[in-house]
Amino acid sequence: IHLQLADIYKNMTNYKKAFENYVQYKAISDSLFNEESLNKITGLEYLYKYEKDKQAFESEQLKKDIMQAESAKRQKLIRNALIIIILLFLLLILLLIRSYFQNLKTNKLLSTQNDELEKHRNHLEKLVKERTFELENAKEKAEESDRLKSSFLANMSHEIRTPLNSIIGFSDILCNTDRSAESKMRLTELINQNADSLIKLIDDIIDIAEIESGQIKINKEDCSLRGIFENLSSVFNPETVTKLNKDLNFIIEIPENDMIVHTDPVRIQQILVNLVDNAIKFTEEGEVKTGFEADHEKGILLFYVKDTGIGLTDKQKEVVFSRFGKIDENNNKLYRGAGLGLYIAKNIVEQL
């Protein structure tokens, strides 16, 4: 049996079992050993050792393969980890660079916005100062206007009552039949003068109303400057000037060559009348001159009124053309007028 088992295990390449069965077979059998059996046992022993060495070699090779595989796997993991670390580092650098440029852009934007806000703040402060200054000026002008209006109403009451009282008084005197013809003529002249003053005052008030409402009418046409000044000479004839001021000479200077201009002759004459009347009023003695000069090179036509009167201070020059402006600084004489003539002349010049 042991011999058969040994053969079976041999065929199955289980040389260990085959060898063990042969050993048992050897122990059981007697001196039947022979050279052939010994060779078979030796061969089985050799095959067993070979198989054992082969298994040991394969086991060692398997261990080496496993170790190499694990080493390769570990190296691959290390390489992948290094790649991931490098990628993460690069990504971190990119994020830092992006963050730096974003911060730079944000700081630049904030700086620009701060500059714009500073400009707006400065602009607003400037606007507030300008508006405050304008409001203060407007307030001062309003207060000045109220003061001038009050003064104007007081003066207007006086200016209206004075010629009216004169007209009424002289009319009552004129009714006295005991007066001589010369006395009656003088009274009639005084009544006419006061009536003219009253009419001029009413005309000035109407002109002021038209100027303030923007309804002043300008009718331009071709007209002769010589004709305008001839009409002016008839208004301020020697007799009229003598009645206004006995020690005054009124001179009209007109060039030999006449000039035709396109303007409103009525308004030009109104301006000149106001200026000449004002010059005569403030000139006690000497002369008042008026005329015009033409500068063909510059294309300028200059009208002028000159007098030897009391003159104006720098402060008075600033208000002389203002509405209701009146110079009443002379304590020795009270000058007639409501302070409207020069203001009207200035506005008509602007309209022309």
CSV table of C-alpha atoms in Angstrom, one decimal:
chain,number,residue,atom,x,y,z
A,1,ILE,CA,0.0,0.0,0.0
A,2,HIS,CA,2.7,2.4,0.9
A,3,LEU,CA,4.4,1.8,-2.4
A,4,GLN,CA,1.2,2.5,-4.3
A,5,LEU,CA,0.6,5.6,-2.3
A,6,ALA,CA,4.1,6.7,-3.0
A,7,ASP,CA,3.5,6.2,-6.7
A,8,ILE,CA,0.2,8.1,-6.5
A,9,TYR,CA,1.8,11.0,-4.7
A,10,LYS,CA,4.6,11.0,-7.2
A,11,ASN,CA,2.2,11.3,-10.0
A,12,MET,CA,0.5,14.0,-8.1
A,13,THR,CA,4.0,15.8,-7.8
A,14,ASN,CA,3.6,15.6,-4.0
A,15,TYR,CA,7.0,14.3,-3.5
A,16,LYS,CA,7.0,14.8,0.2
A,17,LYS,CA,4.1,12.4,0.8
A,18,ALA,CA,5.6,10.0,-1.8
A,19,PHE,CA,8.9,10.1,0.1
A,20,GLU,CA,7.2,9.5,3.5
A,21,ASN,CA,5.3,6.5,2.1
A,22,TYR,CA,8.5,5.1,0.6
A,23,VAL,CA,10.2,5.4,4.0
A,24,GLN,CA,7.4,3.6,5.6
A,25,TYR,CA,7.5,1.0,2.9
A,26,LYS,CA,11.2,0.7,3.5
A,27,ALA,CA,10.7,0.2,7.3
A,28,ILE,CA,8.1,-2.5,6.7
A,29,SER,CA,9.8,-4.3,4.0
A,30,ASP,CA,12.6,-6.5,4.9
A,31,SER,CA,15.9,-6.8,3.3
A,32,LEU,CA,14.2,-6.6,0.0
A,33,PHE,CA,16.0,-3.3,-0.7
A,34,ASN,CA,18.0,-3.4,-3.7
A,35,GLU,CA,19.8,-0.9,-5.8
A,36,GLU,CA,16.8,0.0,-7.8
A,37,SER,CA,14.8,1.0,-4.7
A,38,LEU,CA,17.7,2.9,-3.3
A,39,ASN,CA,18.0,4.9,-6.5
A,40,LYS,CA,14.3,5.5,-6.5
A,41,ILE,CA,14.4,6.8,-2.9
A,42,THR,CA,17.4,8.9,-3.7
A,43,GLY,CA,15.6,10.3,-6.8
A,44,LEU,CA,12.5,11.1,-4.7
A,45,GLU,CA,14.6,12.7,-2.1
A,46,TYR,CA,16.3,14.8,-4.8
A,47,LEU,CA,13.0,15.7,-6.3
A,48,TYR,CA,11.6,16.7,-2.9
A,49,LYS,CA,14.6,18.9,-2.1
A,50,TYR,CA,14.3,20.4,-5.6
A,51,GLU,CA,10.7,21.1,-5.1
A,52,LYS,CA,11.4,22.5,-1.7
A,53,ASP,CA,14.1,24.8,-3.1
A,54,LYS,CA,11.9,25.8,-6.0
A,55,GLN,CA,9.1,26.7,-3.6
A,56,ALA,CA,11.5,28.6,-1.4
A,57,PHE,CA,12.9,30.4,-4.5
A,58,GLU,CA,9.4,31.2,-5.8
A,59,SER,CA,8.4,32.3,-2.3
A,60,GLU,CA,11.5,34.5,-2.2
A,61,GLN,CA,10.9,35.8,-5.7
A,62,LEU,CA,7.2,36.5,-4.8
A,63,LYS,CA,8.4,38.4,-1.8
A,64,LYS,CA,10.8,40.4,-3.9
A,65,ASP,CA,8.0,41.0,-6.5
A,66,ILE,CA,5.7,42.1,-3.7
A,67,MET,CA,8.3,44.3,-2.3
A,68,GLN,CA,9.1,45.8,-5.7
A,69,ALA,CA,5.4,46.3,-6.4
A,70,GLU,CA,5.0,48.0,-3.0
A,71,SER,CA,8.1,50.1,-3.6
A,72,ALA,CA,6.8,51.1,-7.0
A,73,LYS,CA,3.4,51.8,-5.5
A,74,ARG,CA,5.0,53.8,-2.8
A,75,GLN,CA,7.2,55.7,-5.2
A,76,LYS,CA,4.1,56.3,-7.4
A,77,LEU,CA,2.2,57.6,-4.3
A,78,ILE,CA,5.2,59.8,-3.4
A,79,ARG,CA,5.4,61.1,-7.0
A,80,ASN,CA,1.7,61.8,-7.1
A,81,ALA,CA,1.9,63.5,-3.7
A,82,LEU,CA,4.8,65.6,-4.9
A,83,ILE,CA,2.9,66.5,-8.1
A,84,ILE,CA,-0.2,67.4,-6.0
A,85,ILE,CA,1.9,69.5,-3.6
A,86,ILE,CA,3.6,71.3,-6.5
A,87,LEU,CA,0.2,71.9,-8.2
A,88,LEU,CA,-1.2,73.2,-4.9
A,89,PHE,CA,1.9,75.4,-4.4
A,90,LEU,CA,1.5,76.8,-8.0
A,91,LEU,CA,-2.2,77.3,-7.4
A,92,LEU,CA,-1.4,79.1,-4.1
A,93,ILE,CA,1.1,81.3,-5.9
A,94,LEU,CA,-1.5,82.0,-8.6
A,95,LEU,CA,-4.1,82.8,-6.0
A,96,LEU,CA,-1.6,85.1,-4.2
A,97,ILE,CA,-0.7,86.8,-7.4
A,98,ARG,CA,-4.4,87.2,-8.3
A,99,SER,CA,-5.1,88.5,-4.8
A,100,TYR,CA,-2.2,90.9,-5.0
A,101,PHE,CA,-3.4,92.3,-8.3
A,102,GLN,CA,-7.0,92.4,-7.1
A,103,ASN,CA,-5.9,94.3,-4.0
A,104,LEU,CA,-3.8,96.6,-6.2
A,105,LYS,CA,-6.8,97.2,-8.5
A,106,THR,CA,-9.1,97.6,-5.5
A,107,ASN,CA,-6.7,100.1,-3.8
A,108,LYS,CA,-6.3,102.0,-7.1
A,109,LEU,CA,-10.1,102.0,-7.4
A,110,LEU,CA,-10.5,103.1,-3.8
A,111,SER,CA,-7.9,105.8,-4.3
A,112,THR,CA,-9.7,107.0,-7.5
A,113,GLN,CA,-13.0,107.0,-5.6
A,114,ASN,CA,-11.4,108.8,-2.7
A,115,ASP,CA,-10.0,111.4,-5.1
A,116,GLU,CA,-13.4,111.8,-6.8
A,117,LEU,CA,-15.1,112.0,-3.4
A,118,GLU,CA,-12.5,114.6,-2.3
A,119,LYS,CA,-13.1,116.6,-5.6
A,120,HIS,CA,-16.9,116.3,-5.1
A,121,ARG,CA,-16.5,117.4,-1.4
A,122,ASN,CA,-14.3,120.3,-2.4
A,123,HIS,CA,-16.8,121.2,-5.3
A,124,LEU,CA,-19.7,121.0,-2.9
A,125,GLU,CA,-17.9,123.1,-0.4
A,126,LYS,CA,-17.1,125.6,-3.1
A,127,LEU,CA,-20.7,125.5,-4.3
A,128,VAL,CA,-21.9,126.0,-0.7
A,129,LYS,CA,-19.5,129.0,-0.3
A,130,GLU,CA,-20.6,130.4,-3.6
A,131,ARG,CA,-24.3,129.9,-2.7
A,132,THR,CA,-23.7,131.4,0.7
A,133,PHE,CA,-21.9,134.3,-0.8
A,134,GLU,CA,-24.7,134.8,-3.4
A,135,LEU,CA,-27.4,134.5,-0.7
A,136,GLU,CA,-25.5,137.0,1.5
A,137,ASN,CA,-25.2,139.3,-1.5
A,138,ALA,CA,-28.9,138.8,-2.4
A,139,LYS,CA,-29.8,139.5,1.3
A,140,GLU,CA,-27.7,142.6,1.3
A,141,LYS,CA,-29.2,143.7,-2.1
A,142,ALA,CA,-32.7,142.9,-0.8
A,143,GLU,CA,-32.0,144.9,2.4
A,144,GLU,CA,-30.5,147.7,0.3
A,145,SER,CA,-33.5,147.5,-2.1
A,146,ASP,CA,-35.9,147.8,0.8
A,147,ARG,CA,-34.0,150.7,2.2
A,148,LEU,CA,-33.9,152.4,-1.2
A,149,LYS,CA,-37.6,151.7,-1.8
A,150,SER,CA,-38.4,153.2,1.6
A,151,SER,CA,-36.2,156.2,0.7
A,152,PHE,CA,-37.7,156.3,-2.8
A,153,LEU,CA,-41.3,156.3,-1.4
A,154,ALA,CA,-40.4,159.1,0.9
A,155,ASN,CA,-38.6,161.1,-1.9
A,156,MET,CA,-41.4,160.3,-4.3
A,157,SER,CA,-44.0,161.7,-1.9
A,158,HIS,CA,-41.9,164.8,-1.6
A,159,GLU,CA,-41.2,165.0,-5.3
A,160,ILE,CA,-44.9,164.7,-6.2
A,161,ARG,CA,-46.1,167.0,-3.4
A,162,THR,CA,-43.6,169.7,-4.2
A,163,PRO,CA,-44.7,170.5,-7.8
A,164,LEU,CA,-48.4,169.9,-6.9
A,165,ASN,CA,-48.2,172.3,-4.0
A,166,SER,CA,-46.4,174.8,-6.2
A,167,ILE,CA,-49.0,174.4,-9.0
A,168,ILE,CA,-51.8,174.8,-6.5
A,169,GLY,CA,-50.2,177.7,-4.7
A,170,PHE,CA,-49.2,179.6,-7.8
A,171,SER,CA,-52.7,179.0,-9.3
A,172,ASP,CA,-54.3,180.5,-6.2
A,173,ILE,CA,-51.9,183.5,-6.4
A,174,LEU,CA,-52.6,183.8,-10.2
A,175,CYS,CA,-56.3,184.1,-9.4
A,176,ASN,CA,-55.6,187.3,-7.6
A,177,THR,CA,-56.6,190.0,-10.0
A,178,ASP,CA,-54.4,192.6,-8.4
A,179,ARG,CA,-51.3,191.0,-9.9
A,180,SER,CA,-49.5,192.7,-12.8
A,181,ALA,CA,-49.2,191.1,-16.2
A,182,GLU,CA,-45.5,190.5,-15.7
A,183,SER,CA,-46.1,188.9,-12.3
A,184,LYS,CA,-48.9,186.7,-13.8
A,185,MET,CA,-46.5,185.6,-16.6
A,186,ARG,CA,-43.8,184.7,-14.1
A,187,LEU,CA,-46.4,182.7,-12.0
A,188,THR,CA,-47.6,180.9,-15.2
A,189,GLU,CA,-44.0,180.0,-16.0
A,190,LEU,CA,-43.5,178.6,-12.5
A,191,ILE,CA,-46.7,176.6,-12.9
A,192,ASN,CA,-45.5,175.2,-16.2
A,193,GLN,CA,-42.1,174.3,-14.8
A,194,ASN,CA,-43.6,172.4,-11.9
A,195,ALA,CA,-46.1,170.7,-14.3
A,196,ASP,CA,-43.2,169.6,-16.5
A,197,SER,CA,-41.3,168.3,-13.4
A,198,LEU,CA,-44.4,166.3,-12.4
A,199,ILE,CA,-44.9,164.9,-15.9
A,200,LYS,CA,-41.2,163.9,-16.1
A,201,LEU,CA,-41.5,162.2,-12.7
A,202,ILE,CA,-44.6,160.3,-13.9
A,203,ASP,CA,-42.7,159.3,-17.2
A,204,ASP,CA,-39.8,158.0,-15.1
A,205,ILE,CA,-42.1,155.9,-13.0
A,206,ILE,CA,-43.7,154.5,-16.1
A,207,ASP,CA,-40.3,153.7,-17.6
A,208,ILE,CA,-39.2,152.0,-14.3
A,209,ALA,CA,-42.3,149.8,-14.5
A,210,GLU,CA,-41.6,148.9,-18.1
A,211,ILE,CA,-38.0,148.1,-17.4
A,212,GLU,CA,-38.8,145.9,-14.3
A,213,SER,CA,-41.5,144.0,-16.3
A,214,GLY,CA,-39.2,143.6,-19.4
A,215,GLN,CA,-41.8,145.4,-21.6
A,216,ILE,CA,-39.7,148.5,-22.6
A,217,LYS,CA,-40.1,149.1,-26.3
A,218,ILE,CA,-37.1,149.8,-28.6
A,219,ASN,CA,-37.9,151.0,-32.2
A,220,LYS,CA,-34.7,151.1,-34.2
A,221,GLU,CA,-34.5,153.1,-37.5
A,222,ASP,CA,-32.0,155.0,-39.5
A,223,CYS,CA,-31.6,158.4,-38.0
A,224,SER,CA,-29.3,161.5,-38.1
A,225,LEU,CA,-27.1,162.2,-35.1
A,226,ARG,CA,-27.2,165.9,-35.9
A,227,GLY,CA,-31.0,165.8,-35.8
A,228,ILE,CA,-30.9,164.1,-32.3
A,229,PHE,CA,-28.6,166.8,-30.9
A,230,GLU,CA,-30.6,169.6,-32.6
A,231,ASN,CA,-33.7,168.3,-30.7
A,232,LEU,CA,-31.6,168.2,-27.6
A,233,SER,CA,-30.6,171.9,-28.1
A,234,SER,CA,-34.3,172.8,-28.3
A,235,VAL,CA,-35.0,171.0,-25.0
A,236,PHE,CA,-32.0,172.7,-23.2
A,237,ASN,CA,-32.2,176.1,-25.0
A,238,PRO,CA,-30.4,179.0,-23.4
A,239,GLU,CA,-33.6,180.3,-21.8
A,240,THR,CA,-34.3,176.9,-20.1
A,241,VAL,CA,-30.7,176.5,-19.0
A,242,THR,CA,-30.7,180.1,-17.6
A,243,LYS,CA,-33.8,179.3,-15.6
A,244,LEU,CA,-32.2,176.1,-14.2
A,245,ASN,CA,-28.8,177.7,-13.5
A,246,LYS,CA,-27.9,181.3,-14.3
A,247,ASP,CA,-24.1,180.8,-14.1
A,248,LEU,CA,-23.9,177.8,-16.5
A,249,ASN,CA,-23.0,177.5,-20.2
A,250,PHE,CA,-24.5,174.6,-22.1
A,251,ILE,CA,-22.4,173.6,-25.1
A,252,ILE,CA,-23.3,171.0,-27.8
A,253,GLU,CA,-20.3,169.8,-29.8
A,254,ILE,CA,-21.3,168.3,-33.1
A,255,PRO,CA,-18.8,167.3,-35.9
A,256,GLU,CA,-19.2,168.9,-39.2
A,257,ASN,CA,-19.9,165.7,-41.0
A,258,ASP,CA,-23.3,164.2,-40.0
A,259,MET,CA,-23.6,160.5,-39.3
A,260,ILE,CA,-26.6,158.1,-40.0
A,261,VAL,CA,-26.9,155.3,-37.4
A,262,HIS,CA,-29.5,152.5,-37.0
A,263,THR,CA,-30.9,153.0,-33.5
A,264,ASP,CA,-33.9,154.3,-31.6
A,265,PRO,CA,-33.6,158.1,-31.8
A,266,VAL,CA,-36.3,158.7,-29.1
A,267,ARG,CA,-34.4,156.5,-26.6
A,268,ILE,CA,-31.0,158.0,-27.5
A,269,GLN,CA,-32.5,161.5,-26.9
A,270,GLN,CA,-34.1,160.2,-23.6
A,271,ILE,CA,-30.6,159.0,-22.4
A,272,LEU,CA,-28.9,162.3,-23.3
A,273,VAL,CA,-31.7,164.3,-21.7
A,274,ASN,CA,-31.3,162.4,-18.4
A,275,LEU,CA,-27.5,162.8,-18.5
A,276,VAL,CA,-27.5,166.5,-19.4
A,277,ASP,CA,-30.3,167.2,-16.8
A,278,ASN,CA,-28.2,165.4,-14.2
A,279,ALA,CA,-25.1,167.3,-15.2
A,280,ILE,CA,-26.9,170.7,-15.0
A,281,LYS,CA,-28.4,169.8,-11.6
A,282,PHE,CA,-25.0,169.1,-10.0
A,283,THR,CA,-23.1,171.9,-11.7
A,284,GLU,CA,-23.3,175.3,-9.9
A,285,GLU,CA,-21.1,177.2,-12.3
A,286,GLY,CA,-18.9,176.6,-15.4
A,287,GLU,CA,-20.2,174.6,-18.3
A,288,VAL,CA,-21.8,171.3,-19.4
A,289,LYS,CA,-20.7,169.8,-22.8
A,290,THR,CA,-22.2,167.1,-24.8
A,291,GLY,CA,-21.6,165.5,-28.2
A,292,PHE,CA,-20.3,162.4,-29.9
A,293,GLU,CA,-17.0,161.1,-31.3
A,294,ALA,CA,-16.6,158.3,-33.9
A,295,ASP,CA,-13.6,155.9,-34.0
A,296,HIS,CA,-13.9,154.3,-37.5
A,297,GLU,CA,-11.0,152.0,-36.9
A,298,LYS,CA,-12.5,150.4,-33.8
A,299,GLY,CA,-16.1,150.9,-35.1
A,300,ILE,CA,-17.0,152.7,-31.9
A,301,LEU,CA,-19.4,155.7,-31.5
A,302,LEU,CA,-18.9,157.5,-28.2
A,303,PHE,CA,-21.5,159.8,-26.7
A,304,TYR,CA,-20.3,162.0,-23.9
A,305,VAL,CA,-21.6,164.5,-21.3
A,306,LYS,CA,-19.0,166.5,-19.5
A,307,ASP,CA,-19.5,169.0,-16.7
A,308,THR,CA,-17.6,171.1,-14.1
A,309,GLY,CA,-19.9,170.0,-11.3
A,310,ILE,CA,-19.3,168.5,-7.8
A,311,GLY,CA,-18.0,165.2,-9.2
A,312,LEU,CA,-18.3,161.7,-7.7
A,313,THR,CA,-16.4,159.7,-5.2
A,314,ASP,CA,-15.4,156.0,-6.0
A,315,LYS,CA,-18.2,154.9,-3.6
A,316,GLN,CA,-20.7,157.1,-5.3
A,317,LYS,CA,-19.7,155.8,-8.8
A,318,GLU,CA,-20.7,152.3,-7.6
A,319,VAL,CA,-24.3,153.3,-6.8
A,320,VAL,CA,-25.0,156.2,-9.1
A,321,PHE,CA,-26.5,154.0,-11.8
A,322,SER,CA,-28.4,151.8,-9.3
A,323,ARG,CA,-32.2,151.9,-8.9
A,324,PHE,CA,-33.3,154.7,-6.5
A,325,GLY,CA,-29.7,155.7,-6.2
A,326,LYS,CA,-29.4,159.3,-5.1
A,327,ILE,CA,-26.5,161.5,-4.0
A,328,ASP,CA,-27.6,163.5,-1.0
A,329,GLU,CA,-24.3,164.2,0.8
A,330,ASN,CA,-24.3,168.0,0.2
A,331,ASN,CA,-25.6,169.6,3.4
A,332,ASN,CA,-25.7,173.1,1.8
A,333,LYS,CA,-28.2,172.2,-0.9
A,334,LEU,CA,-31.0,169.8,-1.5
A,335,TYR,CA,-30.9,168.4,-5.0
A,336,ARG,CA,-34.2,167.6,-6.8
A,337,GLY,CA,-34.9,164.3,-8.3
A,338,ALA,CA,-36.0,160.8,-7.3
A,339,GLY,CA,-32.8,158.9,-8.3
A,340,LEU,CA,-34.3,157.3,-11.4
A,341,GLY,CA,-32.8,159.1,-14.4
A,342,LEU,CA,-29.4,157.4,-14.5
A,343,TYR,CA,-30.9,154.0,-13.7
A,344,ILE,CA,-33.3,154.4,-16.6
A,345,ALA,CA,-30.5,155.6,-18.9
A,346,LYS,CA,-28.3,152.6,-18.0
A,347,ASN,CA,-31.1,150.1,-18.7
A,348,ILE,CA,-32.0,151.7,-22.0
A,349,VAL,CA,-28.3,151.6,-23.1
A,350,GLU,CA,-28.3,147.8,-22.3
A,351,GLN,CA,-31.5,147.3,-24.3
A,352,LEU,CA,-30.0,149.2,-27.3
